[in-house]
Short mmCIF file of C-alpha atoms in Angstrom, two decimals:
data_model
loop_
_atom_site.label_atom_id
_atom_site.label_comp_id
_atom_site.label_asym_id
_atom_site.label_seq_id
_atom_site.Cartn_x
_atom_site.Cartn_y
_atom_site.Cartn_z
CA MET A 311 140.88 131.01 58.52
CA LEU A 312 140.56 134.70 57.67
CA SER A 313 138.92 133.94 54.32
CA TYR A 314 136.53 131.51 56.04
CA LEU A 315 135.43 134.10 58.62
CA VAL A 316 134.98 136.77 55.96
CA THR A 317 132.78 134.47 53.87
CA VAL A 318 130.63 133.34 56.80
CA ASN A 319 130.09 136.83 58.19
CA LEU A 320 129.51 138.45 54.82
CA PHE A 321 126.68 136.05 54.04
CA LEU A 322 125.29 136.32 57.57
CA ILE A 323 124.88 140.04 56.88
CA LEU A 324 123.22 139.37 53.51
CA PHE A 325 120.88 136.82 55.09
CA TRP A 326 119.89 139.22 57.86
CA VAL A 327 119.07 141.93 55.29
CA PHE A 328 116.97 139.47 53.28
CA TYR A 329 115.17 138.16 56.36
CA LYS A 330 114.59 141.54 58.01
CA PHE A 331 113.09 143.26 55.00
CA SER A 332 111.33 140.32 53.38
CA LEU A 333 110.32 137.66 55.92
CA SER A 334 110.30 139.10 59.44
CA ARG A 335 106.70 140.35 59.17
CA GLU A 336 105.32 137.10 57.79
CA THR A 337 103.25 134.74 59.92
CA SER A 338 104.90 131.52 58.74
CA PHE A 339 106.63 131.31 62.09
CA ALA A 340 107.77 127.70 61.80
CA ILE A 341 109.47 128.40 58.46
CA ASN A 342 111.10 131.52 59.86
CA ARG A 343 112.44 129.55 62.79
CA PHE A 344 113.78 126.88 60.46
CA LEU A 345 115.57 129.46 58.30
CA LEU A 346 117.03 131.35 61.25
CA CYS A 347 118.51 128.11 62.60
CA SER A 348 119.47 126.29 59.40
CA VAL A 349 120.93 129.05 57.23
CA PRO A 350 123.77 129.85 59.71
CA VAL A 351 124.61 126.13 59.79
CA VAL A 352 124.84 126.09 55.99
CA LEU A 353 127.03 129.19 56.09
CA LEU A 354 129.39 127.55 58.57
CA VAL A 355 129.72 124.39 56.48
CA ALA A 356 129.59 125.67 52.87
CA PRO A 357 133.06 127.31 52.78
CA LEU A 358 134.57 123.96 53.78
CA LEU A 359 133.03 122.09 50.82
CA GLU A 360 133.86 121.80 47.13
CA PHE A 361 131.26 122.70 44.50
CA ASN A 362 132.73 121.25 41.33
CA PHE A 363 129.43 121.44 39.44
CA LEU A 364 129.80 125.24 39.36
CA LYS A 365 133.28 125.22 37.84
CA THR A 366 133.79 125.83 34.14
CA PRO A 367 135.29 122.79 32.39
CA VAL A 368 138.78 123.45 30.98
CA PRO A 369 139.08 122.79 27.24
CA LYS A 370 141.25 119.86 26.26
CA ALA A 371 143.63 122.00 24.24
CA VAL A 372 144.70 124.02 27.29
CA GLU A 373 147.57 122.93 29.52
CA GLN A 374 147.43 123.68 33.23
CA LEU A 375 150.23 125.76 34.74
CA TRP A 376 152.59 124.40 37.33
CA LEU A 377 153.19 127.24 39.76
CA LEU A 378 156.73 127.54 41.05
CA GLU A 379 157.58 129.15 44.37
CA PRO A 380 158.26 132.91 44.14
CA VAL A 381 161.87 134.00 43.69
CA PHE A 382 163.05 136.82 45.98
CA VAL A 383 166.12 138.30 44.33
CA ASN A 384 166.89 140.20 47.54
CA ASN A 385 166.48 137.82 50.49
CA SER A 386 165.77 140.71 52.85
CA ILE A 387 162.55 141.35 50.93
CA LYS A 388 161.32 137.87 51.70
CA GLN A 389 162.19 138.20 55.35
CA GLN A 390 160.59 141.63 55.62
CA GLU A 391 157.38 140.66 53.80
CA SER A 392 157.11 137.37 55.64
CA THR A 393 157.65 139.01 59.01
CA THR A 394 155.11 141.74 58.26
CA GLY A 395 152.53 139.29 56.91
CA VAL A 396 152.96 136.85 59.75
CA GLY A 397 152.88 139.69 62.26
CA ILE A 398 149.55 141.03 61.03
CA VAL A 399 148.02 137.56 60.85
CA ALA A 400 149.34 136.76 64.32
CA TYR A 401 147.88 139.94 65.81
CA LEU A 402 144.51 139.31 64.17
CA THR A 403 144.54 135.70 65.34
CA TRP A 404 145.33 136.68 68.93
CA PHE A 405 142.69 139.41 68.88
CA TYR A 406 140.08 136.99 67.54
CA ALA A 407 141.08 134.31 70.07
CA LEU A 408 140.82 136.86 72.89
CA GLY A 409 137.29 137.71 71.80
CA VAL A 410 136.35 134.02 71.73
CA LEU A 411 137.86 133.53 75.19
CA MET A 412 135.93 136.49 76.60
CA GLY A 413 132.76 135.06 75.07
CA VAL A 414 133.38 131.67 76.65
CA LEU A 415 133.91 133.30 80.05
CA ARG A 416 130.74 135.37 79.69
CA LEU A 417 128.72 132.34 78.66
CA GLY A 418 130.15 130.30 81.53
CA ILE A 419 129.25 132.97 84.08
CA LEU A 420 125.70 133.32 82.77
CA GLY A 421 125.25 129.55 82.68
CA PHE A 422 126.54 129.27 86.23
CA ARG A 423 124.06 131.92 87.37
CA VAL A 424 121.12 130.08 85.83
CA VAL A 425 122.23 126.73 87.27
CA ARG A 426 122.57 128.31 90.72
CA ILE A 427 119.05 129.73 90.42
CA GLN A 428 117.72 126.28 89.59
CA GLN A 429 119.61 124.64 92.47
CA LYS A 430 118.17 127.10 94.97
CA ALA A 431 114.62 126.88 93.60
CA ARG A 432 111.93 124.58 94.99
CA LYS A 433 110.36 122.14 92.59
CA LYS A 434 106.57 122.39 92.41
CA GLN A 435 103.70 121.27 90.25
CA HIS A 436 100.54 123.00 89.03
CA GLN A 437 97.88 121.33 86.88
CA GLY A 438 100.31 118.58 85.96
CA ILE A 439 103.11 120.97 84.94
CA ASP A 440 106.41 120.80 86.84
CA TYR A 441 108.22 124.06 87.52
CA TYR A 442 110.80 125.57 89.85
CA CYS A 443 109.75 128.30 92.28
CA VAL A 444 112.49 130.94 92.63
CA GLU A 445 112.61 132.88 95.89
CA ASP A 446 112.71 136.69 95.93
CA SER A 447 112.04 136.92 92.22
CA LYS A 448 109.35 138.04 89.78
CA GLN A 449 111.00 136.43 86.79
CA ALA A 450 109.51 133.73 84.60
CA PHE A 451 111.65 131.95 82.04
CA THR A 452 112.60 128.60 80.53
CA PHE A 453 116.09 127.13 80.28
CA LEU A 454 116.87 123.73 78.74
CA GLY A 455 113.47 122.26 79.53
CA LYS A 456 113.21 123.71 83.05
CA ILE A 457 110.49 126.26 83.83
CA MET A 458 111.52 128.89 86.40
CA ILE A 459 108.76 130.93 88.07
CA GLY A 460 109.45 133.68 90.59
CA GLU A 461 107.48 133.38 93.83
CA GLY A 462 106.57 137.06 93.48
CA ILE A 463 104.31 136.34 90.51
CA SER A 464 100.60 136.41 91.35
CA LYS A 465 98.83 133.07 91.53
CA ALA A 466 96.13 134.38 89.19
CA MET A 467 98.69 134.66 86.39
CA LEU A 468 100.37 131.33 87.11
CA PRO A 469 98.19 129.15 84.81
CA ILE A 470 98.73 131.25 81.68
CA ILE A 471 102.44 131.65 82.45
CA LEU A 472 102.86 127.89 82.80
CA GLN A 473 101.00 127.28 79.53
CA HIS A 474 103.25 129.79 77.83
CA GLU A 475 106.48 128.35 79.19
CA ARG A 476 105.39 124.77 78.55
CA VAL A 477 105.17 125.55 74.82
CA HIS A 478 108.75 126.81 74.94
CA VAL A 479 109.76 123.51 76.53
CA LYS A 480 107.83 121.34 74.06
CA GLN A 481 109.24 123.14 71.03
CA ARG A 482 112.77 123.10 72.50
CA HIS A 483 113.45 126.76 71.91
CA SER A 484 116.37 126.74 74.34
CA LEU A 485 118.37 124.59 71.92
CA ASP A 486 117.99 127.23 69.21
CA LEU A 487 119.25 129.94 71.54
CA CYS A 488 122.17 127.78 72.70
CA PHE A 489 123.18 127.29 69.06
CA TYR A 490 123.23 131.04 68.62
CA GLU A 491 125.42 131.40 71.68
CA ILE A 492 127.95 129.13 69.96
CA LEU A 493 127.59 131.17 66.77
CA LYS A 494 128.25 134.33 68.77
CA LEU A 495 131.46 132.78 70.08
CA LEU A 496 132.68 132.21 66.53
CA CYS A 497 131.43 135.52 65.11
CA TRP A 498 131.54 137.71 68.22
CA PHE A 499 132.65 140.76 66.20
CA ASN A 500 129.60 140.69 63.88
CA PRO A 501 126.61 142.66 65.26
CA VAL A 502 124.30 140.91 62.80
CA VAL A 503 124.61 137.66 64.78
CA TYR A 504 123.10 139.38 67.81
CA LYS A 505 120.31 140.81 65.66
CA LEU A 506 119.55 137.37 64.24
CA GLN A 507 119.37 135.91 67.74
CA LYS A 508 116.94 138.66 68.71
CA GLU A 509 114.81 137.85 65.65
CA LEU A 510 114.84 134.19 66.63
CA GLY A 511 113.69 135.02 70.16
CA LEU A 512 110.84 137.05 68.70
CA VAL A 513 109.84 134.15 66.42
CA HIS A 514 109.80 131.89 69.48
CA GLU A 515 107.30 134.23 71.13
CA TYR A 516 105.16 134.31 67.99
CA LEU A 517 105.08 130.51 67.94
CA VAL A 518 104.11 130.32 71.60
CA ASP A 519 101.47 133.05 71.26
CA SER A 520 99.86 131.32 68.29
CA GLU A 521 99.77 128.03 70.21
CA VAL A 522 98.46 129.44 73.50
CA THR A 523 95.69 131.46 71.82
CA LYS A 524 94.25 128.23 70.46
CA HIS A 525 93.05 127.59 74.02
CA ILE A 526 92.72 131.13 75.41
CA PRO A 527 90.77 134.04 73.83
CA LYS A 528 93.13 136.50 72.17
CA LYS A 529 91.63 139.47 73.98
CA LYS A 530 92.31 137.89 77.35
CA TYR A 531 95.81 137.01 76.25
CA TYR A 532 96.49 140.61 75.18
CA THR A 533 95.38 141.74 78.62
CA GLU A 534 97.68 139.30 80.36
CA LEU A 535 100.63 140.46 78.28
CA LEU A 536 99.96 144.14 78.94
CA ASN A 537 99.31 143.62 82.64
CA ALA A 538 102.36 141.43 83.22
CA SER A 539 103.92 142.89 86.33
CA PHE A 540 107.00 140.73 86.67
CA SER A 541 110.47 141.56 85.38
CA THR A 542 112.41 139.65 82.79
CA SER A 543 115.88 138.21 82.77
CA GLN A 544 118.52 139.67 80.46
CA VAL A 545 120.18 136.31 79.78
CA SER A 546 120.20 135.80 76.02
CA PHE A 547 119.89 132.00 75.99
CA ILE A 548 116.66 131.71 78.00
CA ASN A 549 113.06 132.20 76.93
CA SER A 550 111.07 134.62 79.07
CA LEU A 551 107.36 135.35 78.89
CA VAL A 552 107.53 139.12 78.67
CA ASN A 553 110.13 141.10 76.81
CA TYR A 554 108.72 144.61 76.72
CA SER A 555 110.42 145.46 73.43
CA PHE A 556 108.54 142.51 71.89
CA ILE A 557 105.02 143.08 73.29
CA LYS A 558 103.80 145.53 70.62
CA LYS A 559 105.10 143.33 67.80
CA ARG A 560 103.54 140.23 69.36
CA ILE A 561 100.11 141.82 69.67
CA ILE A 562 100.27 143.07 66.07
CA MET A 563 101.32 139.64 64.85
CA LEU A 564 98.50 137.95 66.76
CA GLN A 565 96.02 140.05 64.81
CA LYS A 566 97.42 139.06 61.43
CA SER A 567 95.74 136.43 59.29
CA THR A 568 97.37 133.23 58.13
CA PRO A 569 99.79 133.62 55.20
CA THR A 570 98.46 133.41 51.66
CA ARG A 571 100.02 131.37 48.89
CA ARG A 572 101.34 134.55 47.30
CA THR A 573 102.97 135.54 50.57
CA LYS A 574 104.67 132.17 50.87
CA LEU A 575 106.32 132.71 47.47
CA LYS A 576 108.57 135.23 49.20
CA TYR A 577 110.43 132.33 50.74
CA LEU A 578 111.66 131.29 47.30
CA GLY A 579 113.93 134.31 47.57
CA ILE A 580 116.27 132.18 49.68
CA LEU A 581 117.18 130.14 46.58
CA PRO A 582 119.13 132.96 44.83
CA PHE A 583 120.84 133.58 48.17
CA PHE A 584 122.12 129.99 48.30
CA LEU A 585 123.09 130.11 44.62
CA LEU A 586 125.12 133.26 45.29
CA LEU A 587 126.73 131.59 48.31
CA PHE A 588 127.77 128.43 46.46
CA THR A 589 129.01 130.43 43.46
CA TYR A 590 131.06 132.73 45.68
CA VAL A 591 132.60 129.83 47.61
CA SER A 592 133.42 128.01 44.39
CA CYS A 593 135.02 131.10 42.85
CA VAL A 594 137.08 131.82 45.96
CA LYS A 595 138.43 128.27 46.04
CA GLU A 596 139.12 128.30 42.30
CA ASN A 597 140.87 131.66 42.58
CA LYS A 598 143.10 130.32 45.38
CA THR A 599 144.09 127.43 43.14
CA GLU A 600 144.78 129.49 40.04
CA THR A 601 146.39 132.69 41.40
CA PRO A 602 150.19 132.43 41.08
CA GLU A 603 150.91 134.74 44.00
CA ALA A 604 148.87 132.64 46.40
CA THR A 605 149.65 129.10 45.32
CA SER A 606 152.40 126.82 46.54
CA PRO A 607 153.47 124.14 44.09
CA THR A 608 154.35 121.70 46.82
CA THR A 609 151.00 121.85 48.56
CA THR A 610 148.13 122.85 46.29
CA THR A 611 149.03 122.30 42.64
CA LYS A 612 148.59 118.91 41.04
CA ASN A 613 150.97 117.61 38.38
CA THR A 614 148.48 117.73 35.53
CA VAL A 615 148.67 117.97 31.78
CA THR A 616 146.23 117.79 28.89
CA THR A 617 146.60 115.29 26.10
CA GLN A 618 144.33 114.76 23.12
CA GLU A 619 143.65 111.16 24.10
CA PHE A 620 143.28 111.30 27.86
CA GLY A 621 142.23 114.82 28.88
CA PHE A 622 143.50 115.94 32.27
CA ALA A 623 145.53 113.22 33.95
CA GLU A 624 148.23 113.07 36.55
CA VAL A 625 151.72 113.26 35.12
CA ASP A 626 153.78 110.18 35.84
CA GLN A 627 157.06 112.10 36.21
CA ALA A 628 157.72 115.83 36.53
CA PRO A 629 160.59 117.53 34.67
CA ILE A 630 163.94 117.00 36.40
CA PHE A 631 166.47 119.81 36.86
CA PRO A 632 170.13 118.82 36.34
CA GLY A 633 171.46 117.59 39.67
CA CYS A 634 168.04 116.53 40.98
CA GLU A 635 168.07 113.04 39.49
CA GLU A 636 168.70 111.36 42.84
CA ALA A 637 166.59 113.73 44.94
CA THR A 638 163.78 112.24 47.03
CA ASP A 639 161.43 115.03 45.94
CA ALA A 640 162.49 115.98 42.41
CA LYS A 641 159.81 118.64 42.13
CA GLN A 642 160.90 120.45 45.30
CA CYS A 643 164.53 120.10 44.25
CA MET A 644 163.72 121.70 40.90
CA SER A 645 161.92 124.57 42.59
CA GLU A 646 164.92 125.26 44.82
CA LYS A 647 167.36 125.03 41.89
CA VAL A 648 165.29 127.43 39.77
CA LYS A 649 165.07 129.92 42.63
CA ALA A 650 168.81 129.78 43.22
CA PHE A 651 169.55 130.14 39.48
CA VAL A 652 167.28 133.16 39.01
CA ASN A 653 168.48 134.78 42.23
CA GLU A 654 172.07 134.46 41.05
CA ASN A 655 171.55 135.66 37.46
CA PHE A 656 168.85 138.33 37.72
CA ASP A 657 170.69 141.66 37.41
CA VAL A 658 168.82 144.42 39.26
CA ASN A 659 171.25 147.02 37.87
CA ARG A 660 169.90 146.37 34.36
CA VAL A 661 166.43 147.64 35.37
CA LYS A 662 167.35 150.08 38.13
CA GLU A 663 166.65 153.20 36.09
CA GLN A 664 163.34 152.02 34.64
CA ALA A 665 161.89 150.42 37.77
CA GLU A 666 160.00 152.46 40.32
CA LYS A 667 161.29 152.68 43.87
CA GLY A 668 160.23 149.93 46.24
CA THR A 669 159.26 146.30 45.72
CA GLN A 670 158.80 145.26 42.08
CA ARG A 671 157.42 142.04 40.64
CA ALA A 672 157.59 140.21 37.35
CA TYR A 673 155.56 137.16 36.34
CA VAL A 674 157.10 134.76 33.85
CA ARG A 675 155.39 131.92 32.02
CA PHE A 676 157.43 129.37 30.13
CA LYS A 677 157.26 125.85 28.80
CA ILE A 678 159.57 122.92 29.28
CA ASP A 679 158.93 121.12 26.00
CA LYS A 680 159.06 117.39 25.32
CA ASN A 681 162.80 117.71 24.63
CA GLY A 682 163.46 119.41 27.97
CA ASN A 683 164.22 122.83 26.45
CA ILE A 684 162.89 126.15 27.78
CA THR A 685 160.50 127.62 25.19
CA ASN A 686 157.53 129.99 24.80
CA ILE A 687 158.82 132.44 27.41
CA GLU A 688 156.40 135.26 28.25
CA ALA A 689 156.67 137.89 30.98
CA ARG A 690 154.72 140.82 32.36
CA ALA A 691 155.86 143.55 34.73
CA SER A 692 155.35 147.24 35.49
CA HIS A 693 157.98 148.13 32.87
CA LYS A 694 159.01 146.46 29.62
CA ARG A 695 162.68 146.40 30.66
CA ILE A 696 161.86 144.40 33.81
CA ALA A 697 159.91 141.88 31.74
CA GLU A 698 162.82 141.55 29.31
CA GLU A 699 165.28 140.92 32.15
CA ALA A 700 162.99 138.26 33.60
CA LYS A 701 162.71 136.57 30.18
CA ARG A 702 166.51 136.73 29.74
CA VAL A 703 167.18 134.97 33.02
CA VAL A 704 164.55 132.26 32.51
CA GLY A 705 165.89 131.71 28.99
CA MET A 706 169.27 130.89 30.54
CA LEU A 707 167.87 127.92 32.47
CA PRO A 708 169.60 124.68 31.46
CA ALA A 709 167.87 121.95 29.50
CA MET A 710 166.12 119.45 31.75
CA LYS A 711 164.88 115.93 31.61
CA PRO A 712 161.34 116.34 30.22
CA ALA A 713 158.17 115.28 31.97
CA MET A 714 156.88 111.78 31.28
CA HIS A 715 153.33 110.57 30.96
CA GLN A 716 152.39 106.99 30.11
CA GLY A 717 155.82 106.35 28.65
CA GLN A 718 155.90 109.47 26.47
CA THR A 719 157.72 112.77 26.91
CA ILE A 720 155.41 115.77 27.16
CA GLY A 721 155.62 119.55 27.44
CA VAL A 722 154.55 121.38 30.59
CA LEU A 723 153.77 125.05 31.27
CA TYR A 724 155.23 126.84 34.30
CA SER A 725 154.57 130.17 35.99
CA LEU A 726 157.29 131.88 38.04
CA PRO A 727 156.86 135.07 40.13
CA ILE A 728 160.07 137.11 40.59
CA THR A 729 160.33 139.83 43.24
CA PHE A 730 163.09 142.36 43.83
CA LYS A 731 163.57 145.66 45.64
CA ASN A 732 164.72 148.80 43.85
CA GLU A 733 166.21 151.26 46.32
#
């Protein structure tokens, strides 16, 4: 979950930077609206998908490691690290959930306020356009297809206001804003989401302005915007006619010409953004699969081996540790037996002088060959003596029943992390 949120919010920030400095001043309003609504959807979905076409094929001559569960020579280390890790994750999860809950409450209160306004308003019609007249108000806004007009607004301005709000209704801008409210619930801690919603609201106004000025002279429309005497609502999921922070930008944008072909080429810049996204997601998933410290053999690692004839294929039978012949899950049984064996035979006193104080780790790679013997033992650690002790203990493992594939015995590579505490 944490990795997912980091990915989504990181690329939301990158998208906002790209949009703000490259596209926000362009007059291709429909494209801008599409990007502001679709890119966040892609970002929410992409981390959940697999992009195998970006992965580098593994040569046939290379065997894939089976990753055994880490061995904690001192059980207190495991308990301490697990408790600390779980504690931090739990606190972050509760903090995130609290933020989501607060967002839901805020959204519910705002929605209730708008619904109450609509219930109290009187439905009217002007020039074939239905709207709701709100008492004791000078607000004008649209919410989910309903036009709300304050009774304090002058009748002279009513026609242009209704034309403006009707465009919001026809183009269904409220749905865009509602989507962003959901996005804000998921990413409430990211200020960029609020900035993107503001950009979307501005694009909505550009779209409406460009549509309304097809029927009304621009000069007259400028005047109506500048002379608007009614207030605006501060609810983020409604479209209002006048947002004073937008007026200057809207007037400037109305004066701009239609985009040229060269200008439209800027939008191709979104392609490298998506390529970066898919590459990042693919690398993160691949790293999770291949990193020994983060992989559990019982949940994420497939029993795979490479043969000259068949390439990667699922192994028919994993190696069997002595005493695991009748076990329901021979692989899990082997993992437990190896952990117990290493925990019993790893002598911390042999490396006490060379090892630094605190938690130390060694990573051992070995092969169970086609005869079931332990061979090709390699180890790395912060000190040579620690690596030698790790190799010594793994070398003491008993011979096992070798792995089988299509009726033949085969060799398999393993990786084993060993952790101990030097006090």
